[in-house]
């Protein structure tokens, strides 16, 4: 576990007392209120260290997610650019097709009008 300097100092401060308490308990002697409070402090230090580690893990996960979302955003941006290019290509194709269609239609109408004109003047 990653401990801060304050954690180390606090644990060092109560460590000698913890050894005395451990010896008392091992020999079957009763514990005083101060002994119990010291044990509770040690337990809380351990709990805080555990929570700090979990917080570090969560912070790392959040940073990882931020990176993943940034990469995903880049991919969506690239996809949007690709779709825009395809949209422009489709619009150009439709426009070109319409011009060809109008040209062919104009040619057909002109041929029919010319045939009609020739048939009336013969």
Short mmCIF file of N, CA, C and O in Angstrom, two decimals:
data_model
loop_
_atom_site.label_atom_id
_atom_site.label_comp_id
_atom_site.label_asym_id
_atom_site.label_seq_id
_atom_site.Cartn_x
_atom_site.Cartn_y
_atom_site.Cartn_z
N UNK A 1 0.83 -1.19 0.00
CA UNK A 1 0.00 0.00 0.00
C UNK A 1 0.87 1.24 0.00
O UNK A 1 1.92 1.27 0.60
N UNK A 2 0.37 2.29 -0.63
CA UNK A 2 1.08 3.56 -0.61
C UNK A 2 0.69 4.30 0.66
O UNK A 2 -0.47 4.58 0.89
N UNK A 3 1.67 4.60 1.46
CA UNK A 3 1.39 5.33 2.69
C UNK A 3 1.98 6.73 2.56
O UNK A 3 3.01 6.91 1.96
N UNK A 4 1.29 7.66 3.15
CA UNK A 4 1.81 9.01 3.17
C UNK A 4 2.76 9.15 4.35
O UNK A 4 2.81 8.30 5.23
N UNK A 5 3.47 10.25 4.37
CA UNK A 5 4.40 10.49 5.48
C UNK A 5 3.64 10.61 6.79
O UNK A 5 4.10 10.14 7.83
N UNK A 6 2.46 11.22 6.73
CA UNK A 6 1.66 11.37 7.95
C UNK A 6 1.24 9.99 8.46
O UNK A 6 1.32 9.71 9.66
N UNK A 7 0.81 9.12 7.56
CA UNK A 7 0.45 7.75 7.96
C UNK A 7 1.61 7.07 8.65
O UNK A 7 1.46 6.45 9.70
N UNK A 8 2.78 7.17 8.04
CA UNK A 8 3.97 6.53 8.61
C UNK A 8 4.28 7.08 10.00
O UNK A 8 4.58 6.32 10.92
N UNK A 9 4.19 8.39 10.14
CA UNK A 9 4.49 9.02 11.42
C UNK A 9 3.49 8.55 12.48
O UNK A 9 3.87 8.20 13.61
N UNK A 10 2.20 8.53 12.14
CA UNK A 10 1.17 8.13 13.10
C UNK A 10 1.33 6.67 13.51
O UNK A 10 1.22 6.34 14.70
N UNK A 11 1.61 5.80 12.56
CA UNK A 11 1.79 4.39 12.87
C UNK A 11 3.04 4.21 13.73
O UNK A 11 3.03 3.43 14.70
N UNK A 12 4.10 4.94 13.40
CA UNK A 12 5.32 4.85 14.21
C UNK A 12 5.07 5.31 15.65
O UNK A 12 5.63 4.76 16.59
N UNK A 13 4.21 6.32 15.79
CA UNK A 13 3.92 6.85 17.12
C UNK A 13 3.23 5.80 18.00
O UNK A 13 3.51 5.71 19.19
N UNK A 14 2.34 5.02 17.42
CA UNK A 14 1.60 4.06 18.24
C UNK A 14 2.19 2.66 18.22
O UNK A 14 1.76 1.80 18.99
N UNK A 15 3.18 2.41 17.36
CA UNK A 15 3.78 1.07 17.25
C UNK A 15 4.34 0.55 18.57
O UNK A 15 4.08 -0.61 18.93
N UNK A 16 5.09 1.35 19.31
CA UNK A 16 5.61 0.82 20.59
C UNK A 16 4.46 0.42 21.53
O UNK A 16 4.52 -0.62 22.18
N UNK A 17 3.42 1.24 21.55
CA UNK A 17 2.27 0.94 22.40
C UNK A 17 1.56 -0.32 21.92
O UNK A 17 1.09 -1.14 22.73
N UNK A 18 1.51 -0.51 20.60
CA UNK A 18 0.87 -1.71 20.04
C UNK A 18 1.61 -2.97 20.47
O UNK A 18 0.99 -4.00 20.76
N UNK A 19 2.94 -2.89 20.53
CA UNK A 19 3.74 -4.06 20.96
C UNK A 19 3.44 -4.40 22.42
O UNK A 19 3.29 -5.56 22.78
N UNK A 20 3.32 -3.37 23.23
CA UNK A 20 3.00 -3.58 24.66
C UNK A 20 1.61 -4.21 24.78
O UNK A 20 1.41 -5.16 25.56
N UNK A 21 0.66 -3.70 24.03
CA UNK A 21 -0.72 -4.22 24.06
C UNK A 21 -0.73 -5.68 23.60
O UNK A 21 -1.40 -6.53 24.20
N UNK A 22 0.01 -5.97 22.55
CA UNK A 22 0.09 -7.34 22.03
C UNK A 22 0.65 -8.29 23.09
O UNK A 22 0.13 -9.40 23.28
N UNK A 23 1.70 -7.86 23.78
CA UNK A 23 2.29 -8.68 24.85
C UNK A 23 1.30 -8.89 25.99
O UNK A 23 1.17 -9.99 26.52
N UNK A 24 0.58 -7.82 26.37
CA UNK A 24 -0.43 -7.92 27.44
C UNK A 24 -1.50 -8.94 27.05
O UNK A 24 -1.88 -9.80 27.84
N UNK A 25 -1.98 -8.80 25.82
CA UNK A 25 -3.06 -9.66 25.35
C UNK A 25 -2.61 -11.12 25.27
O UNK A 25 -3.33 -12.04 25.65
N UNK A 26 -1.37 -11.32 24.77
CA UNK A 26 -0.81 -12.67 24.65
C UNK A 26 -0.65 -13.35 26.00
O UNK A 26 -0.80 -14.57 26.14
N UNK A 27 -0.33 -12.55 27.01
CA UNK A 27 -0.13 -13.14 28.35
C UNK A 27 -1.44 -13.27 29.12
O UNK A 27 -1.44 -13.71 30.27
N UNK A 28 -2.54 -12.87 28.50
CA UNK A 28 -3.85 -13.05 29.13
C UNK A 28 -4.25 -11.92 30.05
O UNK A 28 -5.26 -12.02 30.74
N UNK A 29 -3.51 -10.84 30.06
CA UNK A 29 -3.86 -9.70 30.90
C UNK A 29 -4.98 -8.90 30.24
O UNK A 29 -5.12 -8.89 29.02
N UNK A 30 -5.76 -8.21 31.03
CA UNK A 30 -6.84 -7.37 30.52
C UNK A 30 -6.31 -6.10 29.87
O UNK A 30 -5.21 -5.64 30.19
N UNK A 31 -7.11 -5.55 28.97
CA UNK A 31 -6.72 -4.32 28.28
C UNK A 31 -7.43 -3.13 28.91
O UNK A 31 -8.59 -3.22 29.29
N UNK A 32 -6.72 -2.03 28.96
CA UNK A 32 -7.32 -0.79 29.49
C UNK A 32 -8.08 -0.08 28.37
O UNK A 32 -7.96 -0.44 27.18
N UNK A 33 -8.84 0.93 28.75
CA UNK A 33 -9.54 1.74 27.74
C UNK A 33 -8.54 2.36 26.77
O UNK A 33 -8.79 2.44 25.57
N UNK A 34 -7.42 2.80 27.28
CA UNK A 34 -6.39 3.40 26.43
C UNK A 34 -5.86 2.38 25.42
O UNK A 34 -5.63 2.70 24.25
N UNK A 35 -5.70 1.13 25.88
CA UNK A 35 -5.24 0.06 24.98
C UNK A 35 -6.25 -0.16 23.86
O UNK A 35 -5.88 -0.28 22.69
N UNK A 36 -7.51 -0.20 24.23
CA UNK A 36 -8.58 -0.42 23.23
C UNK A 36 -8.61 0.74 22.24
O UNK A 36 -8.73 0.54 21.03
N UNK A 37 -8.48 1.96 22.74
CA UNK A 37 -8.48 3.13 21.86
C UNK A 37 -7.28 3.08 20.91
O UNK A 37 -7.40 3.39 19.72
N UNK A 38 -6.13 2.67 21.40
CA UNK A 38 -4.93 2.54 20.56
C UNK A 38 -5.17 1.50 19.47
O UNK A 38 -4.81 1.71 18.30
N UNK A 39 -5.78 0.38 19.83
CA UNK A 39 -6.10 -0.65 18.82
C UNK A 39 -7.10 -0.12 17.79
O UNK A 39 -6.97 -0.40 16.60
N UNK A 40 -8.07 0.65 18.27
CA UNK A 40 -9.03 1.26 17.35
C UNK A 40 -8.35 2.24 16.40
O UNK A 40 -8.67 2.29 15.21
N UNK A 41 -7.40 3.00 16.92
CA UNK A 41 -6.63 3.92 16.06
C UNK A 41 -5.90 3.15 14.97
O UNK A 41 -5.91 3.54 13.80
N UNK A 42 -5.23 2.08 15.36
CA UNK A 42 -4.50 1.26 14.38
C UNK A 42 -5.47 0.73 13.32
O UNK A 42 -5.18 0.76 12.12
N UNK A 43 -6.63 0.28 13.78
CA UNK A 43 -7.65 -0.23 12.86
C UNK A 43 -8.09 0.88 11.90
O UNK A 43 -8.24 0.65 10.69
N UNK A 44 -8.29 2.07 12.42
CA UNK A 44 -8.71 3.20 11.58
C UNK A 44 -7.63 3.58 10.57
O UNK A 44 -7.92 3.90 9.43
N UNK A 45 -6.36 3.56 11.02
CA UNK A 45 -5.26 3.84 10.09
C UNK A 45 -5.27 2.83 8.94
O UNK A 45 -5.12 3.21 7.77
N UNK A 46 -5.46 1.57 9.28
CA UNK A 46 -5.52 0.53 8.24
C UNK A 46 -6.71 0.78 7.31
O UNK A 46 -6.59 0.64 6.09
N UNK A 47 -7.83 1.14 7.91
CA UNK A 47 -9.04 1.39 7.11
C UNK A 47 -8.83 2.59 6.18
O UNK A 47 -9.18 2.54 4.99
N UNK A 48 -8.24 3.64 6.71
CA UNK A 48 -7.97 4.83 5.90
C UNK A 48 -7.01 4.50 4.77
O UNK A 48 -7.20 4.91 3.62
N UNK A 49 -5.96 3.73 5.07
CA UNK A 49 -5.01 3.33 4.02
C UNK A 49 -5.70 2.51 2.94
O UNK A 49 -5.45 2.69 1.74
N UNK A 50 -6.60 1.63 3.37
CA UNK A 50 -7.35 0.82 2.41
C UNK A 50 -8.23 1.72 1.53
O UNK A 50 -8.28 1.56 0.31
N UNK A 51 -8.92 2.67 2.15
CA UNK A 51 -9.77 3.59 1.38
C UNK A 51 -8.94 4.47 0.45
O UNK A 51 -9.36 4.74 -0.69
N UNK A 52 -7.77 4.89 0.92
CA UNK A 52 -6.88 5.68 0.05
C UNK A 52 -6.47 4.87 -1.19
O UNK A 52 -6.44 5.40 -2.30
N UNK A 53 -6.17 3.60 -0.98
CA UNK A 53 -5.78 2.74 -2.10
C UNK A 53 -6.94 2.59 -3.07
O UNK A 53 -6.77 2.68 -4.29
N UNK A 54 -8.14 2.39 -2.53
CA UNK A 54 -9.33 2.27 -3.39
C UNK A 54 -9.58 3.57 -4.14
O UNK A 54 -9.93 3.56 -5.32
N UNK A 55 -9.38 4.70 -3.47
CA UNK A 55 -9.56 5.99 -4.12
C UNK A 55 -8.54 6.16 -5.25
O UNK A 55 -8.88 6.66 -6.33
N UNK A 56 -7.31 5.73 -5.01
CA UNK A 56 -6.29 5.78 -6.07
C UNK A 56 -6.70 4.90 -7.25
O UNK A 56 -6.54 5.30 -8.41
N UNK A 57 -7.23 3.72 -6.95
CA UNK A 57 -7.69 2.82 -8.01
C UNK A 57 -8.81 3.46 -8.82
O UNK A 57 -8.80 3.42 -10.06
N UNK A 58 -9.77 4.06 -8.12
CA UNK A 58 -10.90 4.71 -8.80
C UNK A 58 -10.39 5.89 -9.63
O UNK A 58 -10.82 6.08 -10.77
N UNK A 59 -9.47 6.66 -9.08
CA UNK A 59 -8.91 7.80 -9.82
C UNK A 59 -8.21 7.33 -11.08
O UNK A 59 -8.35 7.94 -12.15
N UNK A 60 -7.47 6.23 -10.97
CA UNK A 60 -6.79 5.68 -12.16
C UNK A 60 -7.81 5.20 -13.18
O UNK A 60 -7.63 5.39 -14.39
N UNK A 61 -8.88 4.55 -12.70
CA UNK A 61 -9.93 4.10 -13.62
C UNK A 61 -10.60 5.27 -14.32
O UNK A 61 -10.89 5.21 -15.52
N UNK A 62 -10.86 6.34 -13.58
CA UNK A 62 -11.49 7.53 -14.18
C UNK A 62 -10.56 8.14 -15.23
O UNK A 62 -11.00 8.51 -16.32
N UNK A 63 -9.28 8.22 -14.92
CA UNK A 63 -8.32 8.75 -15.89
C UNK A 63 -8.29 7.88 -17.14
O UNK A 63 -8.24 8.38 -18.27
N UNK A 64 -8.34 6.57 -16.93
CA UNK A 64 -8.36 5.64 -18.06
C UNK A 64 -9.62 5.83 -18.90
O UNK A 64 -9.58 5.81 -20.13
N UNK A 65 -10.75 6.00 -18.23
CA UNK A 65 -12.02 6.23 -18.95
C UNK A 65 -11.99 7.54 -19.72
O UNK A 65 -12.49 7.61 -20.85
N UNK A 66 -11.40 8.57 -19.13
CA UNK A 66 -11.29 9.85 -19.83
C UNK A 66 -10.50 9.68 -21.12
O UNK A 66 -10.87 10.21 -22.17
N UNK A 67 -9.41 8.93 -21.04
CA UNK A 67 -8.59 8.68 -22.22
C UNK A 67 -9.38 7.89 -23.26
O UNK A 67 -9.36 8.22 -24.45
N UNK A 68 -10.10 6.87 -22.80
CA UNK A 68 -10.88 6.05 -23.71
C UNK A 68 -11.96 6.89 -24.39
O UNK A 68 -12.20 6.77 -25.60
N UNK A 69 -12.62 7.77 -23.64
CA UNK A 69 -13.66 8.62 -24.22
C UNK A 69 -13.05 9.62 -25.20
O UNK A 69 -13.66 9.92 -26.24
N UNK A 70 -11.87 10.13 -24.90
CA UNK A 70 -11.21 11.05 -25.82
C UNK A 70 -10.89 10.33 -27.14
O UNK A 70 -11.08 10.88 -28.23
N UNK A 71 -10.41 9.09 -27.03
CA UNK A 71 -10.12 8.31 -28.24
C UNK A 71 -11.41 8.02 -29.02
O UNK A 71 -11.43 8.10 -30.25
N UNK A 72 -12.47 7.72 -28.30
CA UNK A 72 -13.76 7.45 -28.93
C UNK A 72 -14.28 8.70 -29.62
O UNK A 72 -14.81 8.63 -30.73
N UNK A 73 -14.11 9.84 -28.98
CA UNK A 73 -14.55 11.11 -29.57
C UNK A 73 -13.79 11.38 -30.87
O UNK A 73 -14.37 11.81 -31.87
N UNK A 74 -12.50 11.07 -30.88
CA UNK A 74 -11.69 11.24 -32.08
C UNK A 74 -12.19 10.34 -33.20
O UNK A 74 -12.32 10.76 -34.36
N UNK A 75 -12.51 9.09 -32.85
CA UNK A 75 -13.02 8.15 -33.86
C UNK A 75 -14.36 8.62 -34.42
O UNK A 75 -14.61 8.53 -35.62
N UNK A 76 -15.23 9.13 -33.55
CA UNK A 76 -16.52 9.64 -34.02
C UNK A 76 -16.34 10.85 -34.93
O UNK A 76 -17.04 11.01 -35.91
N UNK A 77 -15.37 11.68 -34.58
CA UNK A 77 -15.08 12.84 -35.41
C UNK A 77 -14.60 12.41 -36.79
O UNK A 77 -15.01 12.96 -37.81
N UNK A 78 -13.73 11.40 -36.82
CA UNK A 78 -13.25 10.87 -38.10
C UNK A 78 -14.39 10.26 -38.90
O UNK A 78 -14.48 10.42 -40.12
N UNK A 79 -15.29 9.56 -38.21
CA UNK A 79 -16.44 8.95 -38.86
C UNK A 79 -17.35 10.02 -39.44
O UNK A 79 -17.86 9.89 -40.55
N UNK A 80 -17.55 11.10 -38.68
CA UNK A 80 -18.38 12.21 -39.16
C UNK A 80 -17.77 12.82 -40.41
O UNK A 80 -18.49 13.12 -41.38
N UNK A 81 -16.46 12.99 -40.42
CA UNK A 81 -15.77 13.53 -41.59
C UNK A 81 -15.96 12.60 -42.80
O UNK A 81 -16.24 13.07 -43.91
N UNK A 82 -15.85 11.30 -42.57
CA UNK A 82 -16.05 10.33 -43.64
C UNK A 82 -17.47 10.42 -44.19
O UNK A 82 -17.68 10.43 -45.41
N UNK A 83 -18.45 10.51 -43.30
CA UNK A 83 -19.85 10.62 -43.74
C UNK A 83 -20.09 11.92 -44.52
O UNK A 83 -20.84 11.93 -45.50
N UNK A 84 -19.47 12.99 -44.08
CA UNK A 84 -19.62 14.27 -44.80
C UNK A 84 -19.06 14.15 -46.21
O UNK A 84 -19.66 14.62 -47.17
N UNK A 85 -17.89 13.50 -46.34
CA UNK A 85 -17.30 13.32 -47.67
C UNK A 85 -18.22 12.46 -48.55
O UNK A 85 -18.41 12.76 -49.73
N UNK A 86 -18.77 11.41 -47.97
CA UNK A 86 -19.67 10.55 -48.73
C UNK A 86 -20.94 11.30 -49.13
O UNK A 86 -21.45 11.13 -50.23
N UNK A 87 -21.44 12.15 -48.24
CA UNK A 87 -22.63 12.95 -48.54
C UNK A 87 -22.35 13.87 -49.72
O UNK A 87 -23.17 13.98 -50.64
N UNK A 88 -21.19 14.51 -49.71
CA UNK A 88 -20.81 15.40 -50.81
C UNK A 88 -20.68 14.61 -52.11
O UNK A 88 -21.16 15.06 -53.17
N UNK A 89 -20.07 13.43 -52.05
CA UNK A 89 -19.92 12.60 -53.24
C UNK A 89 -21.29 12.20 -53.78
O UNK A 89 -21.52 12.22 -55.00
N UNK A 90 -22.21 11.83 -52.90
CA UNK A 90 -23.56 11.44 -53.32
C UNK A 90 -24.27 12.64 -53.95
O UNK A 90 -24.92 12.50 -55.00
N UNK A 91 -24.13 13.82 -53.35
CA UNK A 91 -24.76 15.01 -53.92
C UNK A 91 -24.20 15.32 -55.31
O UNK A 91 -24.95 15.66 -56.23
N UNK A 92 -22.90 15.18 -55.47
CA UNK A 92 -22.28 15.42 -56.78
C UNK A 92 -22.79 14.40 -57.81
O UNK A 92 -23.08 14.76 -58.95
N UNK A 93 -22.90 13.15 -57.40
CA UNK A 93 -23.38 12.11 -58.30
C UNK A 93 -24.82 12.38 -58.72
O UNK A 93 -25.18 12.23 -59.89
N UNK A 94 -25.66 12.77 -57.76
CA UNK A 94 -27.06 13.08 -58.08
C UNK A 94 -27.14 14.26 -59.03
O UNK A 94 -27.89 14.22 -60.02
N UNK A 95 -26.35 15.29 -58.78
CA UNK A 95 -26.35 16.47 -59.65
C UNK A 95 -25.91 16.11 -61.06
O UNK A 95 -26.53 16.50 -62.05
N UNK A 96 -24.83 15.34 -61.16
CA UNK A 96 -24.31 14.91 -62.46
C UNK A 96 -25.36 14.08 -63.20
O UNK A 96 -25.60 14.26 -64.40
N UNK A 97 -25.99 13.17 -62.50
CA UNK A 97 -27.02 12.31 -63.10
C UNK A 97 -28.20 13.15 -63.60
O UNK A 97 -28.74 12.89 -64.67
N UNK A 98 -28.59 14.14 -62.80
CA UNK A 98 -29.70 15.02 -63.21
C UNK A 98 -29.34 15.79 -64.49
O UNK A 98 -30.18 15.93 -65.39
N UNK A 99 -28.10 16.30 -64.57
CA UNK A 99 -27.68 17.02 -65.78
C UNK A 99 -27.72 16.10 -67.00
O UNK A 99 -28.20 16.49 -68.08
N UNK A 100 -27.22 14.87 -66.84
CA UNK A 100 -27.23 13.91 -67.94
C UNK A 100 -28.68 13.60 -68.33
O UNK A 100 -29.03 13.58 -69.52
N UNK A 101 -29.52 13.35 -67.35
CA UNK A 101 -30.93 13.03 -67.60
C UNK A 101 -31.61 14.19 -68.33
O UNK A 101 -32.34 13.98 -69.32
N UNK A 102 -31.38 15.42 -67.86
CA UNK A 102 -31.98 16.60 -68.51
C UNK A 102 -31.46 16.76 -69.94
O UNK A 102 -32.22 17.11 -70.85
N UNK A 103 -30.20 16.49 -70.14
CA UNK A 103 -29.62 16.59 -71.49
C UNK A 103 -30.22 15.57 -72.43
O UNK A 103 -30.60 15.89 -73.56
N UNK A 104 -30.32 14.33 -71.96
CA UNK A 104 -30.91 13.27 -72.79
C UNK A 104 -32.38 13.57 -73.07
O UNK A 104 -32.86 13.41 -74.19
N UNK A 105 -33.11 14.03 -72.04
CA UNK A 105 -34.53 14.37 -72.20
C UNK A 105 -34.69 15.51 -73.20
O UNK A 105 -35.58 15.46 -74.08
N UNK A 106 -33.84 16.52 -73.10
CA UNK A 106 -33.88 17.64 -74.05
C UNK A 106 -33.60 17.15 -75.46
O UNK A 106 -34.28 17.56 -76.43
N UNK A 107 -32.63 16.26 -75.62
CA UNK A 107 -32.30 15.71 -76.94
C UNK A 107 -33.48 14.93 -77.50
O UNK A 107 -33.84 15.08 -78.67
N UNK A 108 -34.13 14.11 -76.69
CA UNK A 108 -35.27 13.31 -77.14
C UNK A 108 -36.42 14.22 -77.56
O UNK A 108 -37.04 14.02 -78.62
N UNK A 109 -36.71 15.23 -76.73
CA UNK A 109 -37.80 16.17 -77.07
C UNK A 109 -37.48 16.90 -78.36
O UNK A 109 -38.35 17.08 -79.23
N UNK A 110 -36.22 17.31 -78.52
CA UNK A 110 -35.81 18.02 -79.74
C UNK A 110 -35.97 17.11 -80.96
O UNK A 110 -36.48 17.53 -82.01
N UNK A 111 -35.58 15.83 -80.83
CA UNK A 111 -35.71 14.89 -81.94
C UNK A 111 -37.19 14.70 -82.29
O UNK A 111 -37.57 14.71 -83.47
N UNK A 112 -38.04 14.53 -81.26
CA UNK A 112 -39.48 14.37 -81.52
C UNK A 112 -40.08 15.62 -82.15
O UNK A 112 -40.90 15.53 -83.08
N UNK A 113 -39.70 16.79 -81.70
CA UNK A 113 -40.20 18.05 -82.28
C UNK A 113 -39.73 18.18 -83.73
O UNK A 113 -40.49 18.61 -84.60
N UNK A 114 -38.48 17.80 -83.95
CA UNK A 114 -37.94 17.87 -85.31
C UNK A 114 -38.68 16.89 -86.22
O UNK A 114 -39.04 17.24 -87.35
N UNK A 115 -38.96 15.69 -85.73
CA UNK A 115 -39.71 14.71 -86.52
C UNK A 115 -41.13 15.20 -86.78
O UNK A 115 -41.64 15.06 -87.90
N UNK A 116 -41.72 15.80 -85.78
CA UNK A 116 -43.07 16.34 -85.93
C UNK A 116 -43.06 17.47 -86.95
O UNK A 116 -43.94 17.56 -87.82
N UNK A 117 -42.07 18.32 -86.88
CA UNK A 117 -41.96 19.44 -87.80
C UNK A 117 -41.77 18.94 -89.23
O UNK A 117 -42.38 19.42 -90.17
N UNK A 118 -40.89 17.94 -89.39
CA UNK A 118 -40.62 17.40 -90.71
C UNK A 118 -41.84 16.69 -91.29
O UNK A 118 -42.10 16.76 -92.49
N UNK A 119 -42.57 16.02 -90.42
CA UNK A 119 -43.74 15.31 -90.91
C UNK A 119 -44.85 16.27 -91.33
O UNK A 119 -45.64 15.98 -92.21
N UNK A 120 -44.93 17.43 -90.72
CA UNK A 120 -45.95 18.42 -91.09
C UNK A 120 -45.57 19.16 -92.36
O UNK A 120 -46.43 19.61 -93.07
N UNK A 121 -44.32 19.27 -92.66
CA UNK A 121 -43.87 20.04 -93.83
C UNK A 121 -43.51 19.16 -95.02
O UNK A 121 -42.87 19.61 -95.95
N UNK A 122 -43.94 18.00 -95.09
CA UNK A 122 -43.67 17.16 -96.24
C UNK A 122 -44.83 17.09 -97.14
O UNK A 122 -45.92 17.11 -97.13
#
